[in-house]
């Protein structure tokens, strides 16, 4: 699993990096000061910054593959050891929450740096001066000099508040939906089709339930701030209830396809990695 797994997951990140970059910019902007929406953001970025701009922060983001391996390990171990305590649905919930908690301790610095890289060089047709762009090395050094290690862990608790429930809900929904869809699917339906439908639906549910937290998390990690409450209060003062679903379309464009692709890759790689001599 550890040798085969990273390859398809890297491919998934490559495909879905652009909508995540757009999502970050939409969540950071004040109201609609730069972009009118998701598709306008895509159009403007490509027009004024070039197609490559959609992959800002991508190389840094690939470090997150390490967190992915820790995530899957924690998920599987937790499911295995909780079998005697809770039912299948809640096993998935608990395992997803535990896996996300471990993964965030690794991924938060990656998110902080990659998201700042994503918004660098932002320009429109009205911009005359070329925005200053820092290299990854300079950015990390400046963060560390200004804030120490805490600078690299901006929004850590906001990340936990966002991704722990998001992943817990995702795995709980996926397990439940897989059972229900398998029961009603026509005979001969490919298992990958069931996995894709259930994974995509679970991703959509996760996005819709946690997007407000994700907006707060992104603001804290990119701009800094004292707390989730202060960030949320500032967002509410600026935009009212509209801030709750900033960037939600771009996040859906990233999360639903990624959920479909990742779960198919995960289930396939897991099946290929199982040793026949140890299968019960």
XYZ file of C-alpha atoms in Angstrom:
280
model
C 0.000 0.000 0.000
C 2.754 2.463 0.937
C 4.538 1.978 -2.390
C 1.532 1.821 -4.717
C -0.763 4.316 -2.960
C 1.060 7.654 -3.437
C 1.040 7.459 -7.246
C -2.741 7.637 -7.869
C -3.159 10.096 -4.999
C -0.532 12.375 -6.582
C -2.446 12.195 -9.853
C -5.611 13.196 -8.036
C -3.899 16.222 -6.521
C -2.639 17.230 -9.955
C -6.150 17.231 -11.406
C -7.802 18.994 -8.472
C -5.185 21.593 -7.586
C -6.769 24.344 -9.775
C -10.202 24.385 -8.068
C -8.510 24.348 -4.647
C -6.427 27.356 -5.650
C -9.561 29.167 -6.844
C -11.389 28.214 -3.648
C -8.623 29.754 -1.561
C -8.694 33.043 -3.460
C -12.460 33.313 -3.231
C -12.431 32.709 0.514
C -9.706 35.310 1.062
C -11.139 38.144 -1.030
C -13.338 40.792 0.562
C -16.873 40.326 -0.722
C -16.495 40.220 -4.539
C -13.679 42.729 -4.771
C -11.689 40.731 -7.344
C -13.764 37.795 -8.612
C -17.504 37.590 -9.156
C -17.572 33.846 -8.641
C -15.841 30.541 -9.287
C -15.889 30.586 -13.085
C -15.002 34.272 -13.264
C -12.011 33.513 -11.047
C -10.869 30.728 -13.385
C -11.233 33.065 -16.363
C -9.351 35.955 -14.789
C -6.513 33.864 -13.408
C -5.865 32.208 -16.779
C -6.198 35.504 -18.653
C -3.991 37.668 -16.435
C -1.611 35.178 -14.803
C -1.538 32.262 -17.200
C -2.647 28.651 -16.880
C 0.361 27.744 -14.718
C -0.936 30.092 -12.017
C -3.665 27.549 -11.270
C -0.911 25.310 -9.887
C 0.577 27.775 -7.450
C 1.458 25.933 -4.250
C 1.171 22.533 -5.922
C 4.732 21.354 -5.272
C 4.479 22.287 -1.596
C 1.130 20.538 -1.449
C 2.657 17.260 -2.592
C 4.359 17.027 0.814
C 0.845 16.345 2.057
C 1.134 12.841 0.616
C 3.040 11.951 3.795
C 0.031 13.045 5.827
C -2.132 10.900 3.577
C -0.162 7.791 4.464
C -0.424 8.596 8.185
C -4.142 9.253 7.691
C -4.883 5.878 6.103
C -2.778 4.014 8.668
C -4.585 5.681 11.567
C -7.971 5.087 9.955
C -7.396 1.373 9.437
C -5.824 0.777 12.869
C -8.641 2.654 14.638
C -11.325 0.712 12.768
C -9.615 -2.552 13.640
C -9.335 -1.820 17.354
C -12.799 -0.287 17.774
C -14.717 -3.223 16.296
C -15.735 -4.574 19.703
C -16.949 -1.217 21.027
C -19.186 0.381 18.377
C -21.185 -0.564 15.308
C -19.944 -0.258 11.723
C -21.298 3.247 11.079
C -19.813 4.726 14.247
C -16.557 2.827 13.694
C -16.187 4.745 10.451
C -17.041 8.004 12.227
C -14.513 7.495 15.037
C -11.780 6.226 12.710
C -12.250 9.169 10.342
C -12.022 11.646 13.214
C -8.894 9.991 14.634
C -7.206 9.829 11.228
C -7.889 13.497 10.530
C -6.530 14.556 13.926
C -3.209 12.819 13.250
C -2.988 14.034 9.662
C -3.565 17.690 10.580
C -0.454 17.749 12.781
C 1.507 17.098 9.584
C -0.523 18.924 6.963
C -1.178 22.305 8.629
C 2.270 23.811 7.850
C 1.875 22.576 4.277
C -1.559 24.219 4.036
C -0.326 27.516 5.487
C 2.563 27.827 3.038
C 0.735 26.508 -0.036
C -2.298 28.764 0.494
C -0.139 31.877 0.834
C 1.613 30.857 -2.390
C -1.793 30.472 -4.046
C -2.788 34.085 -3.452
C 0.580 35.599 -4.346
C 0.788 37.473 -7.616
C -2.950 37.982 -7.761
C -3.670 40.507 -10.487
C -6.452 41.775 -12.732
C -6.568 43.772 -15.916
C -6.651 46.977 -13.856
C -3.446 46.148 -11.982
C -0.492 48.159 -13.273
C 2.302 47.217 -10.894
C 3.455 43.607 -10.838
C 2.638 42.104 -7.405
C 5.582 40.913 -5.315
C 6.009 37.151 -5.236
C 8.120 35.386 -2.607
C 9.810 32.047 -3.079
C 8.750 29.145 -0.856
C 12.054 29.301 1.036
C 11.732 33.050 1.668
C 8.108 32.698 2.706
C 8.871 29.965 5.240
C 11.823 31.916 6.613
C 9.766 35.101 6.998
C 6.969 33.216 8.769
C 9.414 31.564 11.143
C 11.280 34.796 11.903
C 8.066 36.714 12.542
C 6.056 34.127 14.469
C 8.299 31.143 15.164
C 6.900 27.630 14.796
C 3.450 29.004 15.642
C 3.483 30.837 12.329
C 3.624 27.538 10.485
C 0.739 26.226 12.587
C -1.613 29.149 12.055
C -5.189 28.010 12.314
C -4.271 24.581 13.689
C -7.343 24.355 15.914
C -9.495 25.758 13.116
C -8.163 22.943 10.915
C -9.094 20.392 13.543
C -12.531 21.984 13.888
C -12.989 21.780 10.110
C -11.449 18.503 9.039
C -12.105 16.251 12.023
C -15.908 16.533 11.685
C -15.623 16.662 7.878
C -13.741 13.358 7.740
C -15.833 11.750 10.460
C -19.008 12.654 8.561
C -17.450 11.553 5.265
C -16.538 8.044 6.413
C -19.787 7.578 8.299
C -21.831 8.597 5.243
C -19.687 6.544 2.887
C -20.068 3.356 4.911
C -23.821 3.851 5.328
C -24.432 4.819 1.699
C -22.351 1.935 0.371
C -24.539 -0.555 2.214
C -27.773 1.095 1.028
C -26.706 1.642 -2.601
C -25.359 -1.914 -2.881
C -28.784 -3.211 -1.812
C -30.687 -1.266 -4.476
C -28.161 -1.234 -7.339
C -29.009 -3.444 -10.324
C -27.273 -6.791 -10.455
C -23.925 -6.562 -12.183
C -23.305 -2.923 -11.262
C -19.517 -2.413 -11.085
C -18.340 -1.974 -7.514
C -16.318 1.054 -8.645
C -19.552 2.769 -9.729
C -21.046 2.243 -6.276
C -17.858 3.541 -4.658
C -17.826 6.625 -6.895
C -21.470 7.520 -6.214
C -21.158 7.014 -2.463
C -17.796 8.755 -2.258
C -18.955 11.760 -4.269
C -22.176 12.095 -2.258
C -20.247 11.867 1.005
C -17.863 14.552 -0.237
C -20.768 16.861 -1.071
C -22.313 16.371 2.384
C -18.963 17.066 4.028
C -18.457 20.281 2.065
C -21.918 21.669 2.774
C -21.717 20.965 6.510
C -18.207 22.342 7.104
C -17.728 25.156 4.561
C -18.235 27.986 7.091
C -15.461 26.495 9.224
C -13.259 26.132 6.152
C -13.639 29.834 5.327
C -12.560 30.766 8.856
C -9.664 28.302 8.705
C -8.402 29.695 5.393
C -8.503 33.288 6.636
C -6.582 32.375 9.789
C -3.932 30.387 7.938
C -3.321 32.975 5.230
C -3.767 36.231 7.144
C -3.230 35.181 10.754
C -5.481 36.184 13.637
C -6.141 35.673 17.313
C -8.879 33.059 17.233
C -11.630 31.407 15.234
C -14.167 33.625 16.979
C -12.395 36.851 16.014
C -11.988 35.658 12.414
C -15.644 34.626 12.180
C -16.749 37.918 13.746
C -14.699 39.876 11.221
C -16.150 37.898 8.338
C -19.692 38.421 9.627
C -19.094 42.180 9.966
C -17.761 42.348 6.414
C -20.240 40.154 4.588
C -23.011 38.988 6.889
C -24.268 35.431 6.421
C -22.836 35.441 2.874
C -19.432 34.479 4.226
C -20.748 31.067 5.283
C -20.556 29.705 1.772
C -17.723 31.677 0.210
C -15.906 29.496 -2.278
C -18.350 26.635 -1.838
C -18.774 26.004 -5.588
C -15.017 25.739 -6.123
C -14.740 23.533 -3.056
C -17.461 21.232 -4.422
C -15.640 21.098 -7.775
C -12.566 19.896 -5.901
C -14.054 17.754 -3.148
C -16.699 15.742 -4.990
C -14.447 14.505 -7.841
C -11.549 13.982 -5.414
C -13.784 11.936 -3.131
C -14.797 9.770 -6.074
C -11.261 9.281 -7.365
C -9.596 8.833 -3.989
C -12.054 6.240 -2.702
C -11.770 4.182 -5.899
C -7.956 4.398 -5.695
C -8.002 3.606 -1.988
C -10.298 0.590 -2.288
C -8.410 -0.719 -5.327
C -4.936 -0.258 -3.840
C -6.120 -1.745 -0.556
C -7.482 -4.798 -2.370
C -4.268 -5.209 -4.357
C -2.169 -4.816 -1.208
C -3.892 -7.531 0.821
C -1.866 -10.732 1.139
C -4.018 -13.722 0.267
C -2.303 -15.849 2.911
C -3.523 -13.555 5.713
C -7.096 -12.964 4.534
C -9.533 -14.456 7.037
